[in-house]
Each structure stands twice: as structure tokens, then as C-alpha cells.
Tab-separated table of C-alpha atoms and ligand atoms in Angstrom:
chain	number	residue	atom	x	y	z
A	1	MET	CA	-154.804	-34.189	24.009
A	2	THR	CA	-156.186	-37.213	25.796
A	3	GLY	CA	-153.099	-38.036	27.815
A	4	ARG	CA	-151.914	-40.825	25.521
A	5	THR	CA	-148.243	-40.386	24.752
A	6	ALA	CA	-145.418	-42.130	22.921
A	7	ASP	CA	-141.859	-41.270	21.977
A	8	VAL	CA	-142.424	-42.399	18.387
A	9	ALA	CA	-145.576	-42.964	16.330
A	10	ILE	CA	-145.383	-45.110	13.209
A	11	ILE	CA	-147.970	-44.672	10.465
A	12	GLY	CA	-148.547	-47.909	8.544
A	13	GLY	CA	-148.742	-51.543	9.613
A	14	GLY	CA	-146.995	-53.048	6.612
A	15	VAL	CA	-143.803	-55.034	6.986
A	16	HIS	CA	-141.691	-51.868	7.271
A	17	GLY	CA	-143.809	-50.229	9.978
A	18	CYS	CA	-143.878	-53.470	11.987
A	19	SER	CA	-140.127	-54.051	11.663
A	20	ILE	CA	-139.387	-50.465	12.710
A	21	ALA	CA	-141.764	-50.873	15.687
A	22	TRP	CA	-139.952	-54.028	16.809
A	23	HIS	CA	-136.515	-52.468	16.465
A	24	LEU	CA	-137.549	-49.303	18.335
A	25	ALA	CA	-139.385	-51.177	21.106
A	26	SER	CA	-136.364	-53.474	21.508
A	27	GLU	CA	-134.316	-50.344	22.240
A	28	GLY	CA	-136.774	-49.348	24.971
A	29	VAL	CA	-138.394	-46.579	22.898
A	30	LYS	CA	-142.073	-46.043	23.751
A	31	THR	CA	-143.638	-46.814	20.383
A	32	VAL	CA	-147.147	-46.772	18.957
A	33	LEU	CA	-148.051	-48.011	15.462
A	34	PHE	CA	-151.264	-47.013	13.685
A	35	GLU	CA	-152.687	-49.147	10.883
A	36	ARG	CA	-156.017	-48.120	9.423
A	37	ASP	CA	-156.901	-51.665	8.338
A	38	TYR	CA	-155.160	-54.910	9.434
A	39	LEU	CA	-151.414	-55.642	9.525
A	40	SER	CA	-150.132	-56.523	6.015
A	41	SER	CA	-153.318	-55.198	4.334
A	42	GLY	CA	-151.326	-52.903	1.988
A	43	ALA	CA	-148.578	-53.890	-0.455
A	44	SER	CA	-146.922	-56.210	2.073
A	45	GLY	CA	-149.672	-58.831	2.072
A	46	ARG	CA	-150.187	-58.494	-1.693
A	47	SER	CA	-146.580	-59.015	-2.674
A	48	ALA	CA	-144.913	-61.863	-4.581
A	49	ALA	CA	-142.547	-62.133	-1.603
A	50	GLY	CA	-139.387	-62.882	-3.531
A	51	ILE	CA	-136.204	-62.349	-1.524
A	52	ARG	CA	-132.834	-61.922	-3.157
A	53	ARG	CA	-129.313	-60.582	-3.181
A	54	GLN	CA	-129.395	-59.872	-6.922
A	55	PHE	CA	-129.545	-56.083	-7.107
A	56	GLY	CA	-127.822	-53.608	-9.393
A	57	THR	CA	-126.795	-50.849	-6.965
A	58	THR	CA	-124.266	-51.098	-4.145
A	59	VAL	CA	-126.562	-49.963	-1.352
A	60	ASN	CA	-129.293	-52.466	-2.248
A	61	CYS	CA	-126.722	-55.284	-2.491
A	62	ARG	CA	-125.271	-54.365	0.926
A	63	LEU	CA	-128.702	-54.197	2.550
A	64	SER	CA	-129.733	-57.450	0.859
A	65	ILE	CA	-126.709	-59.307	2.272
A	66	TYR	CA	-127.963	-58.412	5.759
A	67	ASN	CA	-131.606	-59.249	4.883
A	68	MET	CA	-130.677	-62.652	3.505
A	69	GLU	CA	-128.579	-63.474	6.581
A	70	LYS	CA	-131.569	-62.616	8.774
A	71	PHE	CA	-134.374	-64.522	7.001
A	72	PRO	CA	-133.260	-68.050	8.011
A	73	VAL	CA	-133.054	-67.099	11.720
A	74	LEU	CA	-135.847	-64.530	11.942
A	75	GLN	CA	-138.616	-66.838	13.127
A	76	ASP	CA	-136.506	-67.802	16.157
A	77	GLU	CA	-135.268	-64.275	16.753
A	78	LEU	CA	-138.823	-62.896	16.746
A	79	GLY	CA	-140.138	-65.885	18.728
A	80	TYR	CA	-142.987	-66.416	16.273
A	81	GLY	CA	-145.129	-69.565	16.371
A	82	ALA	CA	-146.185	-69.795	12.707
A	83	ASP	CA	-143.924	-70.683	9.794
A	84	LEU	CA	-142.284	-67.797	7.904
A	85	GLU	CA	-141.863	-70.291	5.032
A	86	TYR	CA	-138.299	-69.192	4.320
A	87	ASP	CA	-137.479	-71.150	1.153
A	88	PRO	CA	-134.119	-70.596	-0.567
A	89	SER	CA	-135.132	-72.239	-3.853
A	90	GLY	CA	-133.147	-69.831	-6.048
A	91	TYR	CA	-133.794	-66.802	-8.230
A	92	LEU	CA	-133.315	-66.692	-11.987
A	93	TRP	CA	-133.350	-63.509	-14.131
A	94	ILE	CA	-133.684	-64.640	-17.745
A	95	ALA	CA	-132.650	-62.581	-20.784
A	96	TYR	CA	-133.838	-62.810	-24.392
A	97	SER	CA	-132.022	-59.692	-25.567
A	98	GLU	CA	-128.387	-58.619	-25.609
A	99	THR	CA	-129.374	-55.428	-23.757
A	100	GLN	CA	-130.860	-57.341	-20.825
A	101	LEU	CA	-128.023	-59.869	-20.745
A	102	ARG	CA	-125.502	-57.025	-20.675
A	103	GLN	CA	-127.346	-55.479	-17.714
A	104	LEU	CA	-127.490	-58.820	-15.877
A	105	LYS	CA	-123.729	-59.259	-16.393
A	106	LYS	CA	-123.132	-55.791	-14.961
A	107	ASN	CA	-125.334	-56.600	-11.960
A	108	VAL	CA	-123.515	-59.886	-11.333
A	109	GLN	CA	-120.142	-58.160	-11.592
A	110	LEU	CA	-121.237	-55.673	-8.922
A	111	GLN	CA	-122.716	-58.437	-6.740
A	112	ASN	CA	-119.505	-60.503	-6.990
A	113	SER	CA	-117.388	-57.453	-6.082
A	114	LEU	CA	-119.441	-57.188	-2.865
A	115	GLY	CA	-119.077	-60.880	-2.020
A	116	ILE	CA	-122.433	-62.096	-3.416
A	117	ASP	CA	-121.973	-65.420	-5.202
A	118	SER	CA	-124.392	-64.922	-8.135
A	119	ARG	CA	-123.364	-66.025	-11.606
A	120	ILE	CA	-124.346	-65.881	-15.263
A	121	LEU	CA	-125.769	-69.098	-16.725
A	122	THR	CA	-125.817	-70.295	-20.334
A	123	PRO	CA	-129.131	-71.704	-21.676
A	124	GLU	CA	-127.795	-75.210	-21.032
A	125	GLU	CA	-126.979	-74.338	-17.418
A	126	ILE	CA	-130.424	-72.717	-17.060
A	127	ARG	CA	-132.033	-76.068	-17.904
A	128	GLU	CA	-130.102	-77.664	-15.024
A	129	VAL	CA	-131.555	-75.295	-12.403
A	130	ALA	CA	-135.001	-74.971	-14.048
A	131	PRO	CA	-135.650	-78.168	-16.045
A	132	HIS	CA	-139.262	-77.206	-16.881
A	133	LEU	CA	-138.311	-73.928	-18.520
A	134	ASP	CA	-138.421	-73.755	-22.324
A	135	THR	CA	-135.129	-71.975	-23.035
A	136	GLU	CA	-135.712	-71.404	-26.746
A	137	GLY	CA	-134.561	-67.898	-27.652
A	138	MET	CA	-132.989	-67.322	-24.231
A	139	LEU	CA	-129.478	-65.871	-24.305
A	140	GLY	CA	-128.623	-66.428	-20.657
A	141	ALA	CA	-129.637	-65.644	-17.104
A	142	SER	CA	-128.280	-64.469	-13.802
A	143	TRP	CA	-128.669	-66.911	-10.931
A	144	ASN	CA	-128.309	-67.171	-7.196
A	145	GLU	CA	-129.287	-70.459	-5.610
A	146	LYS	CA	-129.703	-68.973	-2.121
A	147	ASP	CA	-132.329	-66.360	-3.054
A	148	GLY	CA	-135.961	-67.391	-2.724
A	149	HIS	CA	-139.260	-66.881	-0.913
A	150	ILE	CA	-140.764	-65.838	2.422
A	151	ASN	CA	-144.420	-65.646	3.498
A	152	PRO	CA	-145.284	-61.912	3.464
A	153	HIS	CA	-148.173	-62.214	5.943
A	154	THR	CA	-146.413	-64.225	8.637
A	155	LEU	CA	-143.309	-62.058	8.182
A	156	THR	CA	-145.341	-58.912	8.923
A	157	PHE	CA	-147.325	-60.524	11.768
A	158	ALA	CA	-144.091	-61.874	13.299
A	159	TYR	CA	-142.607	-58.373	13.503
A	160	GLY	CA	-145.893	-56.901	14.795
A	161	ASP	CA	-146.300	-59.609	17.418
A	162	ALA	CA	-142.694	-59.317	18.604
A	163	ALA	CA	-143.032	-55.519	18.777
A	164	ARG	CA	-146.113	-55.919	21.012
A	165	ARG	CA	-144.238	-58.280	23.311
A	166	LYS	CA	-141.478	-55.659	23.599
A	167	GLY	CA	-144.091	-53.132	24.735
A	168	ALA	CA	-145.095	-51.362	21.505
A	169	GLU	CA	-148.776	-50.536	21.048
A	170	ILE	CA	-149.984	-51.834	17.691
A	171	LEU	CA	-153.340	-50.260	16.911
A	172	THR	CA	-155.144	-51.685	13.882
A	173	GLU	CA	-158.342	-50.228	12.388
A	174	THR	CA	-156.992	-46.862	13.503
A	175	GLU	CA	-156.489	-44.308	10.773
A	176	VAL	CA	-154.145	-41.367	11.191
A	177	THR	CA	-156.060	-38.316	9.985
A	178	GLY	CA	-153.576	-35.526	10.678
A	179	LEU	CA	-150.394	-34.466	12.438
A	180	LYS	CA	-149.932	-31.799	15.063
A	181	MET	CA	-146.978	-29.415	14.816
A	182	VAL	CA	-145.741	-26.842	17.334
A	183	ASN	CA	-143.101	-24.331	16.202
A	184	GLY	CA	-142.363	-26.422	13.104
A	185	LYS	CA	-141.810	-29.631	15.110
A	186	ILE	CA	-143.925	-32.766	15.226
A	187	ARG	CA	-145.837	-32.915	18.505
A	188	GLY	CA	-148.888	-35.082	17.974
A	189	VAL	CA	-150.911	-37.480	15.870
A	190	LYS	CA	-154.660	-37.226	15.211
A	191	THR	CA	-156.347	-40.560	14.643
A	192	SER	CA	-159.833	-41.953	14.102
A	193	ARG	CA	-159.656	-43.008	17.775
A	194	GLY	CA	-158.358	-39.820	19.333
A	195	GLU	CA	-155.133	-37.887	19.636
A	196	TRP	CA	-151.670	-38.864	20.826
A	197	GLU	CA	-148.828	-36.676	21.985
A	198	VAL	CA	-145.614	-37.928	20.355
A	199	GLY	CA	-142.005	-36.820	19.963
A	200	ALA	CA	-141.532	-38.108	16.427
A	201	VAL	CA	-143.434	-39.696	13.547
A	202	VAL	CA	-142.197	-42.339	11.119
A	203	CYS	CA	-144.240	-42.471	7.947
A	204	ALA	CA	-144.206	-46.030	6.557
A	205	ALA	CA	-147.473	-45.702	4.682
A	206	GLY	CA	-146.351	-46.981	1.259
A	207	PRO	CA	-147.931	-44.999	-1.597
A	208	TRP	CA	-150.232	-43.262	0.901
A	209	SER	CA	-147.118	-41.553	2.321
A	210	VAL	CA	-147.760	-38.828	-0.254
A	211	ASP	CA	-150.930	-37.784	1.631
A	212	VAL	CA	-149.284	-38.041	5.055
A	213	ALA	CA	-146.264	-35.956	3.994
A	214	ARG	CA	-148.553	-33.276	2.575
A	215	TRP	CA	-149.903	-32.660	6.109
A	216	VAL	CA	-146.458	-31.317	7.051
A	217	GLY	CA	-145.927	-29.487	3.756
A	218	LEU	CA	-143.642	-32.057	2.095
A	219	ASP	CA	-143.955	-33.225	-1.475
A	220	VAL	CA	-142.942	-36.893	-1.710
A	221	PRO	CA	-142.406	-37.826	-5.382
A	222	ILE	CA	-144.186	-41.179	-5.409
A	223	THR	CA	-146.479	-42.406	-8.164
A	224	PRO	CA	-148.743	-45.260	-7.109
A	225	GLU	CA	-149.033	-48.078	-9.623
A	226	ARG	CA	-151.409	-51.019	-9.589
A	227	HIS	CA	-149.723	-54.464	-9.869
A	228	GLN	CA	-151.514	-57.770	-10.203
A	229	LEU	CA	-150.739	-61.366	-9.304
A	230	LEU	CA	-152.559	-64.663	-9.586
A	231	VAL	CA	-152.221	-67.935	-7.734
A	232	THR	CA	-152.940	-71.427	-9.063
A	233	GLU	CA	-154.152	-74.575	-7.394
A	234	PRO	CA	-151.317	-76.508	-5.688
A	235	VAL	CA	-149.435	-79.007	-7.847
A	236	GLU	CA	-146.645	-81.415	-6.976
A	237	ARG	CA	-143.467	-79.597	-5.915
A	238	MET	CA	-141.112	-79.408	-8.903
A	239	LYS	CA	-137.586	-78.135	-9.273
A	240	HIS	CA	-138.262	-74.539	-10.185
A	241	PRO	CA	-136.862	-71.247	-8.849
A	242	MET	CA	-138.423	-67.762	-8.850
A	243	THR	CA	-138.008	-66.659	-12.489
A	244	LEU	CA	-138.139	-63.104	-13.821
A	245	CYS	CA	-138.060	-61.875	-17.387
A	246	LEU	CA	-137.151	-58.217	-17.773
A	247	ASP	CA	-137.788	-58.418	-21.538
A	248	ASP	CA	-141.554	-58.850	-21.090
A	249	GLY	CA	-142.081	-58.046	-17.381
A	250	SER	CA	-143.368	-61.489	-16.371
A	251	TYR	CA	-142.328	-63.441	-13.266
A	252	TRP	CA	-143.448	-66.620	-11.552
A	253	LYS	CA	-142.526	-69.100	-8.842
A	254	GLN	CA	-143.777	-72.147	-7.013
A	255	CYS	CA	-144.558	-71.498	-3.337
A	256	PRO	CA	-143.719	-74.068	-0.637
A	257	ASN	CA	-147.398	-75.220	-0.596
A	258	GLY	CA	-147.187	-76.166	-4.307
A	259	THR	CA	-149.201	-73.251	-5.708
A	260	PHE	CA	-147.708	-71.169	-8.519
A	261	LEU	CA	-147.688	-67.382	-8.270
A	262	LEU	CA	-147.695	-65.527	-11.611
A	263	GLY	CA	-147.121	-61.790	-12.045
A	264	TRP	CA	-146.676	-59.324	-14.858
A	265	GLY	CA	-145.648	-55.687	-14.694
A	266	ASN	CA	-147.915	-54.095	-17.304
A	267	PRO	CA	-146.385	-50.777	-18.441
A	268	GLU	CA	-149.937	-49.515	-19.169
A	269	GLU	CA	-151.156	-50.364	-15.652
A	270	LYS	CA	-153.354	-47.845	-13.810
A	271	LYS	CA	-151.439	-45.285	-11.772
A	272	ASP	CA	-153.523	-45.552	-8.632
A	273	THR	CA	-153.951	-47.575	-5.449
A	274	SER	CA	-157.192	-49.308	-6.446
A	275	TYR	CA	-157.452	-53.015	-5.676
A	276	GLU	CA	-159.434	-53.926	-8.836
A	277	SER	CA	-158.112	-56.835	-10.905
A	278	SER	CA	-158.564	-57.162	-14.640
A	279	TRP	CA	-159.424	-59.918	-17.100
A	280	GLN	CA	-156.696	-58.544	-19.369
A	281	PHE	CA	-154.066	-59.351	-16.707
A	282	LEU	CA	-155.246	-62.957	-16.472
A	283	GLU	CA	-154.920	-63.387	-20.242
A	284	GLU	CA	-151.630	-61.543	-20.650
A	285	VAL	CA	-149.774	-63.130	-17.742
A	286	SER	CA	-150.943	-66.632	-18.718
A	287	LYS	CA	-149.809	-66.106	-22.317
A	288	ARG	CA	-146.355	-64.934	-21.256
A	289	VAL	CA	-145.691	-67.528	-18.570
A	290	LEU	CA	-147.162	-70.557	-20.389
A	291	ALA	CA	-144.940	-69.862	-23.396
A	292	LYS	CA	-141.933	-70.345	-21.106
A	293	MET	CA	-143.392	-72.982	-18.735
A	294	PRO	CA	-145.592	-75.266	-20.878
A	295	ILE	CA	-145.890	-77.699	-17.947
A	296	LEU	CA	-148.330	-75.232	-16.334
A	297	GLN	CA	-150.868	-75.742	-19.161
A	298	GLY	CA	-154.182	-76.858	-17.611
A	299	VAL	CA	-153.268	-75.883	-14.033
A	300	ARG	CA	-156.282	-74.027	-12.634
A	301	VAL	CA	-156.191	-70.454	-11.403
A	302	VAL	CA	-157.634	-70.051	-7.916
A	303	ARG	CA	-157.684	-66.256	-7.571
A	304	GLN	CA	-155.993	-63.041	-8.557
A	305	TRP	CA	-155.409	-59.825	-6.662
A	306	THR	CA	-153.883	-56.384	-6.876
A	307	GLY	CA	-151.449	-54.390	-4.783
A	308	PRO	CA	-149.836	-50.974	-5.083
A	309	TYR	CA	-146.230	-50.195	-5.991
A	310	ASP	CA	-144.964	-46.863	-4.591
A	311	ILE	CA	-142.735	-45.747	-7.454
A	312	THR	CA	-140.121	-43.004	-7.140
A	313	PRO	CA	-138.405	-41.328	-10.123
A	314	ASP	CA	-135.312	-43.597	-9.755
A	315	GLN	CA	-137.153	-46.656	-8.374
A	316	GLN	CA	-135.180	-46.338	-5.153
A	317	ALA	CA	-136.593	-45.905	-1.655
A	318	ILE	CA	-136.816	-42.722	0.391
A	319	VAL	CA	-135.383	-43.366	3.847
A	320	GLY	CA	-134.439	-41.090	6.737
A	321	GLY	CA	-135.137	-37.665	8.183
A	322	THR	CA	-136.805	-34.746	6.425
A	323	PRO	CA	-136.667	-30.941	6.690
A	324	VAL	CA	-139.507	-31.198	9.249
A	325	GLU	CA	-138.080	-31.845	12.705
A	326	GLY	CA	-139.351	-35.140	14.095
A	327	PHE	CA	-140.796	-36.370	10.784
A	328	TYR	CA	-139.084	-39.411	9.235
A	329	ILE	CA	-139.976	-41.437	6.160
A	330	ASP	CA	-139.467	-44.975	4.907
A	331	CYS	CA	-141.368	-45.450	1.652
A	332	GLY	CA	-140.993	-45.475	-2.146
A	333	TRP	CA	-139.764	-49.066	-2.364
A	334	SER	CA	-140.972	-49.258	-5.969
A	335	GLY	CA	-142.033	-52.910	-5.868
A	336	HIS	CA	-139.061	-54.557	-4.132
A	337	GLY	CA	-139.423	-53.453	-0.509
A	338	LEU	CA	-140.743	-56.470	1.375
A	339	GLN	CA	-137.318	-58.080	1.577
A	340	PHE	CA	-135.714	-54.902	3.000
A	341	ALA	CA	-137.721	-54.978	6.233
A	342	PRO	CA	-134.917	-56.564	8.323
A	343	SER	CA	-132.165	-54.086	7.422
A	344	VAL	CA	-134.246	-50.948	7.007
A	345	GLY	CA	-136.308	-51.565	10.163
A	346	ARG	CA	-133.019	-51.547	12.068
A	347	ILE	CA	-131.686	-48.516	10.194
A	348	MET	CA	-134.838	-46.448	10.749
A	349	SER	CA	-134.674	-47.237	14.458
A	350	GLU	CA	-131.014	-46.132	14.492
A	351	ILE	CA	-131.785	-42.894	12.635
A	352	VAL	CA	-134.762	-41.980	14.842
A	353	THR	CA	-132.753	-42.605	18.029
A	354	GLY	CA	-129.844	-40.496	16.765
A	355	LYS	CA	-127.429	-43.372	16.113
A	356	HIS	CA	-125.256	-43.902	13.087
A	357	PRO	CA	-126.986	-46.321	10.641
A	358	PHE	CA	-125.079	-49.616	10.425
A	359	ILE	CA	-125.197	-49.332	6.611
A	360	ASP	CA	-124.962	-45.937	4.915
A	361	VAL	CA	-128.330	-45.134	3.322
A	362	SER	CA	-127.724	-41.423	2.755
A	363	MET	CA	-128.228	-41.963	-1.000
A	364	PHE	CA	-131.917	-42.691	-0.177
A	365	ARG	CA	-132.326	-39.195	1.299
A	366	TYR	CA	-135.515	-37.233	0.628
A	367	SER	CA	-133.558	-34.225	-0.687
A	368	ARG	CA	-131.952	-36.146	-3.595
A	369	PHE	CA	-134.865	-35.322	-5.915
A	370	GLU	CA	-134.468	-31.583	-5.411
A	371	GLU	CA	-130.681	-31.951	-5.750
A	372	GLY	CA	-131.066	-33.948	-8.988
A	373	ASP	CA	-128.956	-36.735	-7.461
A	374	LEU	CA	-130.998	-39.726	-8.633
A	375	PHE	CA	-129.487	-43.217	-8.866
A	376	PHE	CA	-131.457	-45.889	-10.702
A	377	GLU	CA	-131.985	-49.474	-9.563
A	378	PRO	CA	-131.841	-51.602	-12.726
A	379	ALA	CA	-132.816	-54.907	-11.067
A	380	CYS	CA	-136.525	-54.368	-10.576
A	381	ILE	CA	-139.636	-55.352	-12.469
B	1	LIG	C1	-147.876	-57.334	-6.833
B	1	LIG	C2	-146.690	-56.995	-5.974
B	1	LIG	C3	-145.572	-57.828	-5.983
B	1	LIG	C4	-144.466	-57.529	-5.169
B	1	LIG	N1	-143.414	-58.410	-5.127
B	1	LIG	C5	-142.383	-58.183	-4.272
B	1	LIG	C6	-141.339	-59.147	-4.138
B	1	LIG	O1	-141.329	-60.187	-4.795
B	1	LIG	N2	-140.346	-58.877	-3.246
B	1	LIG	C7	-140.329	-57.726	-2.499
B	1	LIG	O2	-139.395	-57.536	-1.718
B	1	LIG	N3	-141.300	-56.803	-2.623
B	1	LIG	C8	-142.326	-57.004	-3.474
B	1	LIG	N4	-143.333	-56.089	-3.595
B	1	LIG	C9	-143.198	-54.804	-2.911
B	1	LIG	C10	-143.516	-54.905	-1.439
B	1	LIG	O3	-144.757	-55.544	-1.257
B	1	LIG	C11	-143.535	-53.499	-0.824
B	1	LIG	O4	-142.388	-52.762	-1.229
B	1	LIG	C12	-143.521	-53.586	0.698
B	1	LIG	O5	-144.491	-54.503	1.149
B	1	LIG	C13	-143.781	-52.210	1.274
B	1	LIG	O6	-144.036	-52.341	2.644
B	1	LIG	P1	-144.485	-51.091	3.476
B	1	LIG	O7	-144.615	-51.536	4.874
B	1	LIG	O8	-143.589	-49.943	3.165
B	1	LIG	O9	-145.904	-50.648	2.841
B	1	LIG	P2	-147.352	-51.315	2.914
B	1	LIG	O10	-147.301	-52.767	3.119
B	1	LIG	O11	-148.121	-50.803	1.743
B	1	LIG	O12	-147.945	-50.700	4.237
B	1	LIG	C14	-148.413	-49.381	4.334
B	1	LIG	C15	-149.589	-49.418	5.291
B	1	LIG	O13	-149.940	-48.084	5.645
B	1	LIG	C16	-151.323	-48.082	5.938
B	1	LIG	N5	-151.780	-46.691	5.924
B	1	LIG	C17	-151.763	-45.827	4.882
B	1	LIG	N6	-152.231	-44.622	5.262
B	1	LIG	C18	-152.551	-44.727	6.581
B	1	LIG	C19	-153.093	-43.817	7.543
B	1	LIG	N7	-153.402	-42.560	7.219
B	1	LIG	N8	-153.295	-44.261	8.814
B	1	LIG	C20	-152.983	-45.541	9.158
B	1	LIG	N9	-152.485	-46.445	8.281
B	1	LIG	C21	-152.264	-46.043	7.010
B	1	LIG	C22	-151.913	-48.946	4.826
B	1	LIG	O14	-153.184	-49.440	5.173
B	1	LIG	C23	-150.849	-50.037	4.695
B	1	LIG	O15	-151.179	-51.197	5.423
B	1	LIG	C24	-144.458	-56.356	-4.373
B	1	LIG	C25	-145.578	-55.522	-4.362
B	1	LIG	C26	-146.693	-55.840	-5.145
B	1	LIG	C27	-147.893	-54.937	-5.101
């Protein structure tokens, strides 16, 4: 050992790692975070950055209520200079099939029972909230006008910066290459810049958590999946919310700077963490979105990119302790994790410091896969 010590080491400088670092450092815990590239270089900075309360399982709805209360005040709370671009311009899940509409109604019923004011819209009502949408063939939609957008980069940097000011060490371009165990307990972290003696490790390494967990003999059931997005040139701000179509996997929104972000979850997408983009994506996403938003015809595409989803068998996260003493995980967010950074950063800090989590997340436990106790999140794309 080189004499460098911390109570807790966090692996991964995405939005989750940075939020956990801020929460721990705010509690006076000596914290170090290792990111092998730059903060937000993984899924966080590649995300569509939609934020919402419209989920289909109780725990995600409860967590999302907290997240959505935090976003409007987070920039002040974290004392960050740049704009987090919080933009509550609404979130619309459209349905072309009875099956999807039935699921949306079930989701809304659950949301309403938990105090979330989402509602089901008829095609006529859809045109009121999204006048540029061609509603032909649409049966209905679920809608919440307070859901919306946040900037994924500034959100991550804001947490990282605030964590530093609270005394956390945030080490970028520092890869964790192994973990040190003594008598079955976590004792140290090996990195590309030397070793650290630590009391606990939080793995927030997205799909790469599989490799990290293997070092301590754990098998984390995550399948990486490539997901692509494109961004257009900016156009005049129009009345249009984030729109998702579960029937064909497409989604799109206008960002506060006027650009449109278009995504499509291709079921045939590569199951890996490569950052390659494809011509096929450009064609397929344009076809799907233009059919519903003809006003975007002729708007030029500026660039496209790829990011990894970390998919679990029930598309729910894995959060909490593990059978290895001192080894905690927060990963497996299956494509909807950016928005959970406020609540889950706090919860991970509570779990690691031996407190009772302010929202029960025991259903996210690592052991549920072995126990066969899966619970599926229906509201994800
Ligand atoms: C195309 C796309 C669209 C999305 N849209 C949304 C959306 O609209 N809303 C939403 O909420 N979520 C969305 N998501 C999901 C969201 O981006 C992720 O769930 C979230 O960002 C996960 O954050 P994280 O901090 O857990 O992981 P990441 O941001 O992936 O961070 C993990 C970090 O760990 C680092 N790392 C890995 N191994 C090591 C190591 N050995 N040593 C050091 N560092 C290491 C990586 O470099 C990486 O930076 C989307 C994702 C994609 C790809």
C-alpha cells in the first residue's frame, strides 16, 4: 500500500457514482471516486436525459417522486455555476395497440394511487399537448405535464464538483484494475495510479460492473446493449413534449436549445458496450419519427452516438449490499437510470453508512435473481 486511504471507494464517474460521492462526502465520509475516463463518459453523458414520474412499479414511482422534487432545486443545492437545463415540458407515452394502451392505463392507475397526477389522453387531447404530432392510428397516450428533461453532463459534473467541495477525491483517467480482500472482506483498491486502502467499495460502473464484481467472485446478471441517438440542428422552439412509442421503440424530444433528439430501441441491437453507430439506425429512427412528426422533414442531422444500457433480467436495478462484506453495488438501470441519481445516491450513502434507506429498495437486492423473485418494470424502452 502507498499510504493513501479512504473509508469508501466508488468505481465509476457516471451520474450515480458522482451522486453517491456527494451524499457520502456530505456525511463526512472520507470518499474517493475512480473514473477511468472523464466524468459522464459512460451511459450518463450518452443518455436521452428524460426525467419522469411515469413508471409501472411502486418502487420506481416512489423514487421518481423524490427525484422530480429534487431536479428543480438541485442546481442551487449543489451550488453549481452552469445550467442543469431542467425543463418540465411534459412526457407523452403514445399507444397504437390495445395491449400498450392497457399497460399505460395500468401504469397511470398505479401512479395515481401513489399521488402522481398523470392521466390518459384521447387522440384529440394528445393534439392539444403535442400539436405537431400526427395522431392517425393512435389509440391514446399517458401524459404528465411536469416530466421533462435535464442536461446529463452538467447534472453529473454538478454532483462531482459538489462532492469535491465536500472533500471527496474525484480521480479521473484512473482505472480500477482489481480489488484487495483480506479474510473475505474488502480492504483495498488497485488502480492504474497505485493502490488505496479502503473500508468499502461501491461499484457504480454501469455495464462494466460485471467485470468488477467478478474480481470478488460475484456474478452480476447484466447484459450490455448498444443504444443509439441522433441530434438535429436547432430549430425554433415548438410546443412538443418528450414522446415515446412502445409499439415501435422510437422516442424523441426537443431540447431547450432547439435541437431534436431522436432515439430508437432496436431489438436486434448489438449486445456489447461498443460505441460504434450505424447507418441502419439513422434510416430506421428517421423513418419512424418522421411518420409521426412530419414537421421534422428536412431538418438536418448534426451527429449520432451510441451508449450502453446495462440490462438485467427484469429491467430493474441492482442496489445495495452483496454477500461480500464491504462490497456494494448500484448498477443494472436498464436504460432509465440517469433520473434516479438524486434518490439512489442518497440511498446508497445511507446503506453504506449503516442507516435505514429513506425509501425501501430491498426489492432491488442482488440476491433476487438467485431467489427467482424478479419484478418487471413495464415502463421502459
Ligand atoms: C441512448 C441512451 C438513452 C438513455 N436515455 C435515458 C433517459 O432518457 N432517462 C434516463 O433516466 N436514463 C436514460 N438512459 C440510461 C442512463 O444513461 C443510465 O442508466 C445512467 O446514466 C447510468 O449511470 P451510471 O452512473 O450507473 O453509469 P455510467 O454513466 O455508465 O457510468 C459508469 C462509469 O464507470 C466507469 N468505469 C467502468 N469500469 C471502470 C473501472 N474499472 N475503473 C474506473 N472506472 C470505470 C465508466 O467509464 C463509466 O464512466 C439512457 C442510456 C442510453 C445509452
